[in-house]
Coordinates of C-alpha atoms in Angstrom, one line a residue:
Chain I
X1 CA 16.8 -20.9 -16.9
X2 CA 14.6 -17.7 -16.7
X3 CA 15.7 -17.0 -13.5
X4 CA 18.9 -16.7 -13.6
X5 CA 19.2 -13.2 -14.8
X6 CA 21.0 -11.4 -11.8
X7 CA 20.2 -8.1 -13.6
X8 CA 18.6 -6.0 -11.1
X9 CA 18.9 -8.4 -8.4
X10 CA 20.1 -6.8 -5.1
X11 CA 22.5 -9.3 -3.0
X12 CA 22.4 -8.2 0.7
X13 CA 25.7 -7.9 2.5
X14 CA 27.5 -6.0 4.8
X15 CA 30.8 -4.6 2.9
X16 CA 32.7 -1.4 2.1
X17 CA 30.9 -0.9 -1.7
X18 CA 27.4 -1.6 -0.4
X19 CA 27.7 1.6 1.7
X20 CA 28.7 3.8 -0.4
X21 CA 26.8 6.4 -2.0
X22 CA 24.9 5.1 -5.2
X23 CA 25.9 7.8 -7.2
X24 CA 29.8 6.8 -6.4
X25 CA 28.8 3.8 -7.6
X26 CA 27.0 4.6 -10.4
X27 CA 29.9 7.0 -11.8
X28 CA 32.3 4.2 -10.7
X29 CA 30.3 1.9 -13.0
X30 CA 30.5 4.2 -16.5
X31 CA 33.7 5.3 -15.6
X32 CA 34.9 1.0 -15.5
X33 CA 32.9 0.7 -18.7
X34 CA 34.8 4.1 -20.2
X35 CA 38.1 2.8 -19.4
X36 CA 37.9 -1.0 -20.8
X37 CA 37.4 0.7 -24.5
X38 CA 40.1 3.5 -23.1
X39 CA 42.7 0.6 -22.6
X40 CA 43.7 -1.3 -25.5
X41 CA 46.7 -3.2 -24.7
X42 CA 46.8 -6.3 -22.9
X43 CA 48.9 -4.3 -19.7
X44 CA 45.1 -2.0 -19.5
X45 CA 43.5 -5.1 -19.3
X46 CA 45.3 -6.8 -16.5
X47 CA 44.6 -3.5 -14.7
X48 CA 41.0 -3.4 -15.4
X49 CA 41.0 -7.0 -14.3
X50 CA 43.2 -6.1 -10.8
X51 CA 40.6 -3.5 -10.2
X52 CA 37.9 -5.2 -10.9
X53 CA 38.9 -8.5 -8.6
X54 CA 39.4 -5.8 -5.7
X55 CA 36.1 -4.2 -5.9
X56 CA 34.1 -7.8 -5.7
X57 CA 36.3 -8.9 -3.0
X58 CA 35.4 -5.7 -1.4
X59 CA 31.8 -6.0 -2.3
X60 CA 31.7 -10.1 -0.6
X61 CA 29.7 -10.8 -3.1
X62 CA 29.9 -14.6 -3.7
X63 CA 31.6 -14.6 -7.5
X64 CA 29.2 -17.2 -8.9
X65 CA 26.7 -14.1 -8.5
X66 CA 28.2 -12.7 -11.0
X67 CA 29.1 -15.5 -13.5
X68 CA 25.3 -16.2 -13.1
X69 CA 24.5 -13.0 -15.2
X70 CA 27.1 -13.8 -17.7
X71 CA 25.3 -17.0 -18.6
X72 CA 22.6 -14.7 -20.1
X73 CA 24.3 -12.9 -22.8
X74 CA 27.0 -15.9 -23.9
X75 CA 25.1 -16.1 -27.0
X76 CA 25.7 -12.6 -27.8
X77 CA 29.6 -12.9 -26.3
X78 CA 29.7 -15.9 -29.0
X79 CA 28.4 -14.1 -32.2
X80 CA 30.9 -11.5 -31.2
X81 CA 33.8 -13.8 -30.9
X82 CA 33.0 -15.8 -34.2
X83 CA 32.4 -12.3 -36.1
X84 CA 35.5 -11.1 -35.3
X85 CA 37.5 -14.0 -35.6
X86 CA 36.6 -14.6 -39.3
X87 CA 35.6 -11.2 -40.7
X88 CA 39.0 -9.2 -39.6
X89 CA 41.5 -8.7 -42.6
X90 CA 44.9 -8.9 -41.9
X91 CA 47.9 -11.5 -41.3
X92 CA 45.9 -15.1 -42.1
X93 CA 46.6 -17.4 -39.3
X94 CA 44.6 -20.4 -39.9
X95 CA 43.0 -21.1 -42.7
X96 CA 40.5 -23.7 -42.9
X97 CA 38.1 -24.2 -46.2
X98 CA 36.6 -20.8 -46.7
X99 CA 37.2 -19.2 -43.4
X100 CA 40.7 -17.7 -42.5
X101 CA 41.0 -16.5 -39.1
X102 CA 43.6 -13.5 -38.8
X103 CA 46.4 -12.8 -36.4
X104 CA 44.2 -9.5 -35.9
X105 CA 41.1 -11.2 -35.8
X106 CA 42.4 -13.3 -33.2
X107 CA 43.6 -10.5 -30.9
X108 CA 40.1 -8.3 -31.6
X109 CA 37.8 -11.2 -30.8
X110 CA 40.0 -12.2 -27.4
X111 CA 39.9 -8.4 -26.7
X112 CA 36.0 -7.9 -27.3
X113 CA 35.1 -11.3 -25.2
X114 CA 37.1 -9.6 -22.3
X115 CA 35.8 -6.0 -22.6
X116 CA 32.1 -7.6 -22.8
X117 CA 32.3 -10.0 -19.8
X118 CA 34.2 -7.4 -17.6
X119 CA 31.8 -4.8 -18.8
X120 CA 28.5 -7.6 -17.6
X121 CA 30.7 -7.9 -14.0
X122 CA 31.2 -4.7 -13.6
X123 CA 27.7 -3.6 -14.2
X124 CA 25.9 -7.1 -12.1
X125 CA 28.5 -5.8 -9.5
X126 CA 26.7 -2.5 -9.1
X127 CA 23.3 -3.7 -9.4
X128 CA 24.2 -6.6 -6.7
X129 CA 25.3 -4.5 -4.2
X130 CA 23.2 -1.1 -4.8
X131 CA 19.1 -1.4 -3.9
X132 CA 17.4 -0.4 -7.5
X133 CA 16.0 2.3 -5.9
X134 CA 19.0 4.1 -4.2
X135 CA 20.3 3.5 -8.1
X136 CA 17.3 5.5 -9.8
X137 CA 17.6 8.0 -6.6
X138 CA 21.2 8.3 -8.0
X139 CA 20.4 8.9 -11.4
X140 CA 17.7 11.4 -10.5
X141 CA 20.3 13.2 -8.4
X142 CA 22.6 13.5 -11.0
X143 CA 20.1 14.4 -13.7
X144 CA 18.4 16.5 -11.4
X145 CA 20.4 19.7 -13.5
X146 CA 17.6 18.2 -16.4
X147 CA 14.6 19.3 -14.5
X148 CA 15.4 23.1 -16.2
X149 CA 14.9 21.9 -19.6
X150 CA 11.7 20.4 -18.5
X151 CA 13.0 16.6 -18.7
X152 CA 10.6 14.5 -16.0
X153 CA 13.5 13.2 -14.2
X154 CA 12.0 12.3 -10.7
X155 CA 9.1 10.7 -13.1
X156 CA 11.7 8.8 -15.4
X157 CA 13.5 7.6 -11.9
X158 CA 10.5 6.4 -10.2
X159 CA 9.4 4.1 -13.5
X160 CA 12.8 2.8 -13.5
X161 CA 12.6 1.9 -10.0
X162 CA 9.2 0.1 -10.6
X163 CA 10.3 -1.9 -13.6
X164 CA 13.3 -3.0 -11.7
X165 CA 11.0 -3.7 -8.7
X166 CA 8.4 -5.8 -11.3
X167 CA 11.7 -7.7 -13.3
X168 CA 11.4 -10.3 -10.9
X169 CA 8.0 -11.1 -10.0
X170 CA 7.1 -10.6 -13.6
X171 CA 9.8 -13.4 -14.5
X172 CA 8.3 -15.9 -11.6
X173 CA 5.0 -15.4 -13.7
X174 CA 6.5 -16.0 -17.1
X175 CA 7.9 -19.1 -15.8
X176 CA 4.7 -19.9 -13.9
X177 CA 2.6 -19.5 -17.3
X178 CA 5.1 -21.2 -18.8
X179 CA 4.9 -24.7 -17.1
X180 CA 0.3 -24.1 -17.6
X181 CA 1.6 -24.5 -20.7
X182 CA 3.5 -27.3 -21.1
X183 CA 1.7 -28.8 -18.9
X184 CA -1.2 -28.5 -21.4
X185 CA 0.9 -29.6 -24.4
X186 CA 3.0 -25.9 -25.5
X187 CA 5.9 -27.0 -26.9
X188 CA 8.7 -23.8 -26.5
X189 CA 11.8 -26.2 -26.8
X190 CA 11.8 -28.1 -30.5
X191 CA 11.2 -26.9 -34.3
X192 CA 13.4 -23.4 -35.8
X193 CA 13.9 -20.2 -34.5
X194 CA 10.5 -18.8 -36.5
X195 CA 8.7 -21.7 -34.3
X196 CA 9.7 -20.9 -31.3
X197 CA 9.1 -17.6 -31.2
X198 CA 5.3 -18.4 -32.7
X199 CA 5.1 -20.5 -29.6
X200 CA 5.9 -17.5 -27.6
X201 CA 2.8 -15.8 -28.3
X202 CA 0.6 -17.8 -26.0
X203 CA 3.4 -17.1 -23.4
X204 CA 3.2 -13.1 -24.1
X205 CA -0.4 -12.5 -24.1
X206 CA -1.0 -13.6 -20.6
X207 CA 1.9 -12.2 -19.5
X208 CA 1.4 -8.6 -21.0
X209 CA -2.6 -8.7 -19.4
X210 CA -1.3 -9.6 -16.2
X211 CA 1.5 -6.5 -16.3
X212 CA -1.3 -4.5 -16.9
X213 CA -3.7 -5.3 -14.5
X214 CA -0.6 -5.1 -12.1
X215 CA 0.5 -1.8 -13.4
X216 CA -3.2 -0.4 -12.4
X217 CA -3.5 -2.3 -9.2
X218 CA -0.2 -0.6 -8.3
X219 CA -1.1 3.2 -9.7
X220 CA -4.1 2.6 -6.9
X221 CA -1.9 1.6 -4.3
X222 CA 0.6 4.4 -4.6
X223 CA -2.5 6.7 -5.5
X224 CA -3.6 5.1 -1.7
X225 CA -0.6 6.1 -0.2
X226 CA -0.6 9.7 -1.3
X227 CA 2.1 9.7 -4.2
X228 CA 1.6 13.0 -6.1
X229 CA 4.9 13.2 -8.7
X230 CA 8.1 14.6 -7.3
X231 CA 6.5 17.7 -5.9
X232 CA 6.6 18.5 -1.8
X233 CA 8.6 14.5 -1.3
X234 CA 11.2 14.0 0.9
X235 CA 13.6 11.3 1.4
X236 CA 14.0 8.6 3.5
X237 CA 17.5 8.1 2.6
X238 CA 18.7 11.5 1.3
X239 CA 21.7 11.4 -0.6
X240 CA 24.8 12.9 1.4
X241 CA 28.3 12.2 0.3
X242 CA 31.0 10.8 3.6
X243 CA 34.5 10.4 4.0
X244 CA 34.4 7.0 2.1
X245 CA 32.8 8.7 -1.1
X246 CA 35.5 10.9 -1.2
X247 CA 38.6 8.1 -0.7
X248 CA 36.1 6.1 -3.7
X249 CA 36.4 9.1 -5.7
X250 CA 40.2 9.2 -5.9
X251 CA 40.8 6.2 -6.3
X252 CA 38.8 5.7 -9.1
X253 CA 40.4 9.2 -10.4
X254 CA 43.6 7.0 -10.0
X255 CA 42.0 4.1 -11.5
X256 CA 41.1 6.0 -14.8
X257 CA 44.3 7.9 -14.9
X258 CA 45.8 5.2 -14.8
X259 CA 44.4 3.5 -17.7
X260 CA 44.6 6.3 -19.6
X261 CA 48.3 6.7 -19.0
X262 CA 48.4 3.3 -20.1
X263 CA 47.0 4.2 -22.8
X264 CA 48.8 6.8 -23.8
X265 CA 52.5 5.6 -23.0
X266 CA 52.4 1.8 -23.4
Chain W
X1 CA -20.8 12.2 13.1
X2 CA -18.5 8.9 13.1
X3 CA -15.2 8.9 11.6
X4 CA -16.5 7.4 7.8
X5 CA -20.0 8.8 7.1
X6 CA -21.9 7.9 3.8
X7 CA -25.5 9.2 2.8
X8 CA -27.3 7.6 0.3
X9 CA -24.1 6.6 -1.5
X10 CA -24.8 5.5 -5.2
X11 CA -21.9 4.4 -7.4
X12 CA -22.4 3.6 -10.9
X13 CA -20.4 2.5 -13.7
X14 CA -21.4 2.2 -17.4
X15 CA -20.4 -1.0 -19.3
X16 CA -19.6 0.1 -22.9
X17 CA -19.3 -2.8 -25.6
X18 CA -16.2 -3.3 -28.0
X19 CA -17.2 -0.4 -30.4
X20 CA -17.6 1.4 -26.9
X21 CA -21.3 2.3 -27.1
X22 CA -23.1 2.2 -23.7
X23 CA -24.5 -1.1 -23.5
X24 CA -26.1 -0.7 -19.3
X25 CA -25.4 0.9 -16.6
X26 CA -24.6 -1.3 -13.4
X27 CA -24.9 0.1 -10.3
X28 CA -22.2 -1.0 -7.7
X29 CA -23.3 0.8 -4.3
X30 CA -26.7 1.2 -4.1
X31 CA -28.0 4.0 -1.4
X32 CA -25.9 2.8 1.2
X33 CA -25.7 5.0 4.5
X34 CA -23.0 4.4 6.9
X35 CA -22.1 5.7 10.2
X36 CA -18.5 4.9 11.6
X37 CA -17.2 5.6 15.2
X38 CA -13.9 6.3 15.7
X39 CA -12.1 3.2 17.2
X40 CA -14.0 0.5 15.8
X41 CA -13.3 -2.5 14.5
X42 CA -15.8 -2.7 11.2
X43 CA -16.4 -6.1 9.4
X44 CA -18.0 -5.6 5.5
X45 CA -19.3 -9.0 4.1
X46 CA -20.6 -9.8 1.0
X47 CA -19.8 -12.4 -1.9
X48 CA -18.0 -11.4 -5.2
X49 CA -19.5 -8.4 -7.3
X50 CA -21.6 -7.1 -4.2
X51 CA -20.3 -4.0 -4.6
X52 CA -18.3 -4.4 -0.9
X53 CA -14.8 -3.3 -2.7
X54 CA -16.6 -0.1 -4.9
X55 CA -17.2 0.7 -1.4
X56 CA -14.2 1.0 0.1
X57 CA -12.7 2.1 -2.7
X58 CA -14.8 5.6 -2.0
X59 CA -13.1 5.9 1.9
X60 CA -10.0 6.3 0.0
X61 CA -11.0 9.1 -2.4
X62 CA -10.0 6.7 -5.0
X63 CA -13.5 6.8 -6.6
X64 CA -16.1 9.5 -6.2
X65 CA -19.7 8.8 -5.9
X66 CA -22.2 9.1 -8.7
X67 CA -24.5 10.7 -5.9
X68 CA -24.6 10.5 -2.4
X69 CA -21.7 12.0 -0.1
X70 CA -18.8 9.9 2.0
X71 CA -17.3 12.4 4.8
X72 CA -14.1 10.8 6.0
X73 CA -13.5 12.7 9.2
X74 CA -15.9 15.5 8.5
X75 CA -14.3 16.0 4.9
X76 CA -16.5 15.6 1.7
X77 CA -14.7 13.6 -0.5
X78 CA -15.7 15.3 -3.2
X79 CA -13.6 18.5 -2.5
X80 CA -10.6 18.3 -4.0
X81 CA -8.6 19.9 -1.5
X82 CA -9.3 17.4 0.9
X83 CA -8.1 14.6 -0.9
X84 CA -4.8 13.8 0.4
X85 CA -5.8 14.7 3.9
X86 CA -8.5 12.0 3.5
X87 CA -6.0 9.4 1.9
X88 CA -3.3 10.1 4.5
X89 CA -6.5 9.5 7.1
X90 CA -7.8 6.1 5.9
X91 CA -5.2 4.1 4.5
X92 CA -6.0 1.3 2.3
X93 CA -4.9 -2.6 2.0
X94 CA -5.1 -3.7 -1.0
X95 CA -5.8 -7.6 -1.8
X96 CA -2.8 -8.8 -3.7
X97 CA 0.4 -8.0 -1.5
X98 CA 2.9 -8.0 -4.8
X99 CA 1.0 -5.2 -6.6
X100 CA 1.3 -2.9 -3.9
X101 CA 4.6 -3.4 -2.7
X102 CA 6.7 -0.5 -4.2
X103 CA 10.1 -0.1 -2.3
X104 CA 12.9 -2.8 -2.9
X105 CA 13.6 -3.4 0.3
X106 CA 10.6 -3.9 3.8
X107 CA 12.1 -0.4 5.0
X108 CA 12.1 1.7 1.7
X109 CA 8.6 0.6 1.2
X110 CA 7.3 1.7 4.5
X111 CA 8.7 4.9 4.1
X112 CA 6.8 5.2 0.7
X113 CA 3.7 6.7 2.0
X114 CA 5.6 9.0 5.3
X115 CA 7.9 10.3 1.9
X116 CA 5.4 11.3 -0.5
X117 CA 3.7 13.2 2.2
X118 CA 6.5 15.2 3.2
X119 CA 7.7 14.0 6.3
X120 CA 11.1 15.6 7.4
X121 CA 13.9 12.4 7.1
X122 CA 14.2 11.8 10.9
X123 CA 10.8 11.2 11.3
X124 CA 10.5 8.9 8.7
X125 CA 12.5 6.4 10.0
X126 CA 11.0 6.6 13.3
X127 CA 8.0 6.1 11.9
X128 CA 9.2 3.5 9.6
X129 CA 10.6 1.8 13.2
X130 CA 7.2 2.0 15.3
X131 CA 5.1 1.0 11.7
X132 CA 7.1 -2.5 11.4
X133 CA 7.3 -3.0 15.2
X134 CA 3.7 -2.8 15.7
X135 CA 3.1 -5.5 12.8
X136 CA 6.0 -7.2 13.9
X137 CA 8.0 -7.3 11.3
X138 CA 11.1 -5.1 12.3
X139 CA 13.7 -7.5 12.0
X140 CA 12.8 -8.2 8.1
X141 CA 12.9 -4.4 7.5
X142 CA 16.4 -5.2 5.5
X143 CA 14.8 -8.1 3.7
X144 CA 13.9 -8.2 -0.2
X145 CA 9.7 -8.1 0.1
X146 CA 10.3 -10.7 -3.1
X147 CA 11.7 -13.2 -0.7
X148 CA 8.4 -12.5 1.9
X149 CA 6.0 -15.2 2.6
X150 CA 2.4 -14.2 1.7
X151 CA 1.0 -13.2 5.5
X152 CA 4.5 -11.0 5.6
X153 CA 4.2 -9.1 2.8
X154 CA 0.6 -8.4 3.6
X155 CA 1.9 -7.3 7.1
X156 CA 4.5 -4.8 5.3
X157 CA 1.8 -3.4 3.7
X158 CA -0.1 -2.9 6.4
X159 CA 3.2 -1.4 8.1
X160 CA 3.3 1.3 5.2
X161 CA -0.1 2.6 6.1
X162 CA 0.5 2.7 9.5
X163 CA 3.3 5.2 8.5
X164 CA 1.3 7.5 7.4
X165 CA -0.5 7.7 10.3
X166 CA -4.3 7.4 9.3
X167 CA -7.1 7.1 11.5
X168 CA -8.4 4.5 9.7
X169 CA -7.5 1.5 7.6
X170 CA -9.4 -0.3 5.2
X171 CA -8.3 -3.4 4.1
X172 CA -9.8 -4.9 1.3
X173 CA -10.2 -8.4 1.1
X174 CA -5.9 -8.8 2.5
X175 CA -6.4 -12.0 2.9
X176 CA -8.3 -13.3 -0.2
X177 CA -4.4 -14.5 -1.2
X178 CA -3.0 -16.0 1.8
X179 CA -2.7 -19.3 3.1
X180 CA -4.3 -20.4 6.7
X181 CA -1.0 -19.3 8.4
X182 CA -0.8 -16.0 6.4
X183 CA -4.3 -15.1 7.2
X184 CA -3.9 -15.4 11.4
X185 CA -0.9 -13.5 10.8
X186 CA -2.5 -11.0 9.1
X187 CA -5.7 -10.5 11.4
X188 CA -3.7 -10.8 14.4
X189 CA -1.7 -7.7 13.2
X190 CA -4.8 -5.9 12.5
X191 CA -6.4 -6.3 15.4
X192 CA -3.7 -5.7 17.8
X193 CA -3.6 -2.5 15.6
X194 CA -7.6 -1.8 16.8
X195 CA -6.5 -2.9 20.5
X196 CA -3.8 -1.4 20.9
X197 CA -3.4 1.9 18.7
X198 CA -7.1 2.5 18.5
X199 CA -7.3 2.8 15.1
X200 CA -10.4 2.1 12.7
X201 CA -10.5 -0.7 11.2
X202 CA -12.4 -1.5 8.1
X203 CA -12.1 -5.2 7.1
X204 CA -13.7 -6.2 3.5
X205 CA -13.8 -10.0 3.8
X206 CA -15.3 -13.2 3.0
X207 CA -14.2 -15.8 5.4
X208 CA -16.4 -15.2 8.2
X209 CA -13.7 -16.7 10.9
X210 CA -12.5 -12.9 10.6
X211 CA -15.4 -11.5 11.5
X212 CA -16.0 -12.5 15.0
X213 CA -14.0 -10.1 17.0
X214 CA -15.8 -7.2 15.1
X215 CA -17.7 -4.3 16.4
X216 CA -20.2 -4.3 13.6
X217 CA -20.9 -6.6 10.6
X218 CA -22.3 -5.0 7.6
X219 CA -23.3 -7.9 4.8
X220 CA -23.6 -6.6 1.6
X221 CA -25.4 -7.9 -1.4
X222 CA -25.8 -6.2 -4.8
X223 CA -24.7 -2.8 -3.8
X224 CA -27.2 -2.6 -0.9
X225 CA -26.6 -3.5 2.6
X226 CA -28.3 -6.2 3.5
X227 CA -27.8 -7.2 7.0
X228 CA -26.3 -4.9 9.8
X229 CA -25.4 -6.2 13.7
X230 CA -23.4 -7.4 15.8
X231 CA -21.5 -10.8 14.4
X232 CA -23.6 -12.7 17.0
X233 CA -26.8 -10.8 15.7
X234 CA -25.7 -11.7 11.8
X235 CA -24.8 -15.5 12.7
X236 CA -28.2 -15.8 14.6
X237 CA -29.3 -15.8 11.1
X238 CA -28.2 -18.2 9.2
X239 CA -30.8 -19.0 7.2
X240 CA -30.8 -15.1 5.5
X241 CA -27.1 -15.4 5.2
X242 CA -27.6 -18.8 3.3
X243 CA -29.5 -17.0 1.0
X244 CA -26.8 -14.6 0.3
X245 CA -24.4 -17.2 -0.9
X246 CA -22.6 -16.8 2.6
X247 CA -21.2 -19.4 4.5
X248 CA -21.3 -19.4 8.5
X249 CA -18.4 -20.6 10.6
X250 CA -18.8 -24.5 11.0
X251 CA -19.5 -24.5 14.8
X252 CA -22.2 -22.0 14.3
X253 CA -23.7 -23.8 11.7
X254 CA -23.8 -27.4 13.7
X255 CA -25.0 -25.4 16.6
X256 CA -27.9 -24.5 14.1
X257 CA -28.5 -27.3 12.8
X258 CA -28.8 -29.1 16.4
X259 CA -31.2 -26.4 17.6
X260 CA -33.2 -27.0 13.9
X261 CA -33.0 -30.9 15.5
X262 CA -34.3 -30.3 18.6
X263 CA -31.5 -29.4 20.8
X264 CA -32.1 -26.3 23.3
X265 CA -29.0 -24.3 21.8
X266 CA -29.0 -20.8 21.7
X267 CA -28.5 -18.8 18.3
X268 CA -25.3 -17.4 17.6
X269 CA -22.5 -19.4 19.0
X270 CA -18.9 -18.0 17.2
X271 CA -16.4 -19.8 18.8
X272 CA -15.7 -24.1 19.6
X273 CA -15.3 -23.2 23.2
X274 CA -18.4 -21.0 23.2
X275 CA -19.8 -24.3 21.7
X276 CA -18.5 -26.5 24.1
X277 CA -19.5 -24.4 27.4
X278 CA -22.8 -24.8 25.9
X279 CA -22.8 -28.3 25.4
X280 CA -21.4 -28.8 29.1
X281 CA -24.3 -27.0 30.4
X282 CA -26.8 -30.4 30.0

């Protein structure tokens, strides 16, 4: 069940979106996100839909990828729905004992379960077909204006490149730790919320001594290998836009002016 | 002077108790002197908490010693303006192959080291090319190291030193993780590295079937060096290394035995055909 978090999980392929630049990508990503609270009619939506369905066809990255990372946050997608189903005033629809769920309820809660699971796809989409670490090269690229106002961006970048590197490995150990313990008797499945989460605690110690001991083992290694902060690096894949980035770029100009045109005439 | 040079190197490290007052000092590396050549293939024994790590650990700059000196290719370690010439000269393996693995993908992490030392782009990659080649691992260099078997991974580390082009490699205990497979793997790689590219190999061990092919065998034991020779000279010896809580490679150890028993065997024998020749001769 841990493992199914695609976050940060790189899918190798050979297509169109994996090529281009990470910083296309990466604008491409907030702009997707931008634009499903831009559109608000159900026209937007089949739009953001159309677009999205292109771009993962594009990307030949098997859809069940995707789904995969949705499984992770139906809980929250749930709470969501419910909230706004029951909570919204307006026309009463259907009421049954206490609860009365709205005509606008209705439409709010159907709207918010499709901004949040295109806004999951849209986001595993980037992360499955852009390495973590052209991502945080990305981000310290576009940040890099920061480094005036003394913000450590190549720092901040290269954490964010570890974490992402360590999400996985540390995730084999939780489950690895996790089975030691059942196997000798830990109970994580039964009893309340409060119970489950006290029979965490034998789950997180471990866990958090191991991620330390890595973390130093690893400060060594890149000591080892001469890492010094951002100062006097180069890159082994240097950031340089091509013709691609450019035809990305309009059409995601297109894209957005579209929805807002949507927006603002429909 | 050799390539690694230590004189009367001492390394001590205080152990402090929870309220952290000094509660002894424990000395890892006791007074050992060293002498490297350039090109050899260097073999450091020694069971756990000998000190054969703390050692290494001081080629690399990553530690400084308490007193003594370590010249890494006529540098002092000690200088700080030295130091990243002296880590870009003697690359280090680490034991566990997930904790030192920094890139996302083989390539990226090759390139690490070549990167943060300021190699124009071009040359990186070349570098990154020849690095996997020679470890023989260019045709995973688009794989996920996640998705690596343990010998492979170790090899990609391996490859990211080699990037960097250092003189010398230590490698300390690479194999301590690995399954049988992983380790050949790994020692094959390294020692084509010695053959081939001439470079100096320092391997901290404690399986002695990795120990044969070396130039030199140091054995370690509480910070001191207790045995130096030739691995037919330190598995003559079995006895001594017995006493150090070493084991000997089972064919040399039945050879012993036999020759304990009566049986005109000479002292030493490394290898089952070495063994067998012998046996042939009655």
């Amino acid at each position: 069940m841990i493992r199914d978090i695609t976050l940060g999980q790189y899918y190798q392929a050979d297509s169109v979106i994996h090529k281009l630049d990470p910083r296309v990508k990466l604008v491409a990503t907030l702009c997707f996100i931008i634009s499903l609270f831009v559109v608000d009619s159900w026209v937007g939506y089949v739009a953001a839909a159309v677009f999205l369905a292109v771009m993962i066809r594009l990307s030949k990255v098997p859809f069940r990828f995707m789904v995969k990372g949705m499984k992770a946050i139906v809980f929250i997608l749930l709470i969501t729905v419910v909230f706004n189903l029951f909570l919204t005033p307006g026309e009463p629809l259907v009421t049954v004992w206490k609860f009365t769920i709205t005509e606008e309820g209705l439409r709010i809660a159907v709207m918010m379960a499709v901004r949040l699971s295109f806004l999951i796809v849209g986001s595993s989409l980037m992360t499955l077909t852009t390495t973590p670490n052209s991502l945080t090269d990305a981000m310290e690229k576009l940040m890099g204006p920061l480094k005036y106002l003394k913000v450590p961006v190549h720092e901040v970048a290269m954490m964010m490149s570890i974490a992402l590197r360590f999400i996985p490995i540390l995730l084999e150990e939780t489950d690895k730790i996790m089975k030691a313990q059942i196997a000798r008797g830990a109970d994580f499945e039964s009893g309340n919320l409060i119970k489950k989460a006290k029979a965490m605690v034998p789950l997180l110690v471990p866990l958090f001594i191991s991620a330390f001991r890595r973390a130093n083992d690893l400060a060594m290694a890149m000591e080892a290998r001469c890492y010094r902060g951002g100062e006097h690096r180069t890159k082994m894949k240097p950031l340089r836009y091509h013709a691609a980035d450019r035809v990305a770029y309009c059409v995601l100009l297109l894209y957005f002016a579209g929805c807002v045109a949507i927006r603002v005439w429909l | 002077m050799g390539i690694i040079k230590t004189d009367k190197l001492t390394f001590e490290y205080i152990r402090r108790d929870e309220e952290g007052n000094v509660e002894g000092i424990t000395c890892a590396v006791d007074e050992v002197d060293l002498d490297i050549k350039q090109g050899d293939f260097i073999a450091i024994l020694g069971h756990n908490g000998s000190g054969k790590s703390t050692l290494a650990k001081h080629i690399n700059a990553i530690l400084y010693p308490t007193e003594g000196t370590v010249w890494v290719d006529g540098m002092d370690t000690q200088e700080e303006k030295h130091l990243w010439d002296i880590r870009q000269e003697a690359g280090m393996v680490f034991q566990n192959p997930d904790n030192q693995i920094i890139g996302q993908v083989v390539e990226e992490d090759v390139g690490f080291g070549p990167e943060n030392m300021g190699v124009p782009t071009k040359e990186i990659w070349e570098r990154v090319e020849e690095s996997l080649k020679a470890v023989g691992m260019y045709e995973y260099r688009k794989h996920s190291p996640n998705k690596l078997s343990g010998g492979q991974k170790q090899r990609v580390s391996i490859a990211g030193v080699i990037a960097m082009h250092p003189k010398c490699i230590i490698l300390d205990e690479p194999t301590a993780m690995l399954d049988p497979n992983g380790r050949k793997e790994v020692i094959r790689a390294v020692r084509a590295l010695n053959d081939v590219e001439g470079i100096t190999v320092v391997l901290i061990t404690h399986y002695m079937e990795e120990i044969i092919h070396a130039d030199m065998v140091y054995v370690m034991d509480q910070g001191h060096i207790a045995m130096e020779g030739t691995p037919r000279e330190i598995f003559s010896r079995v006895d001594e290394l017995k006493e150090l809580r070493l084991d000997v490679p089972q064919v040399t150890l039945l050879a012993h035995e036999l020759r304990k028993k009566g049986v005109n065997l000479p002292e030493g024998i490394l290898t089952i055909e070495e063994f067998v020749e012998q046996c042939l001769l009655f």
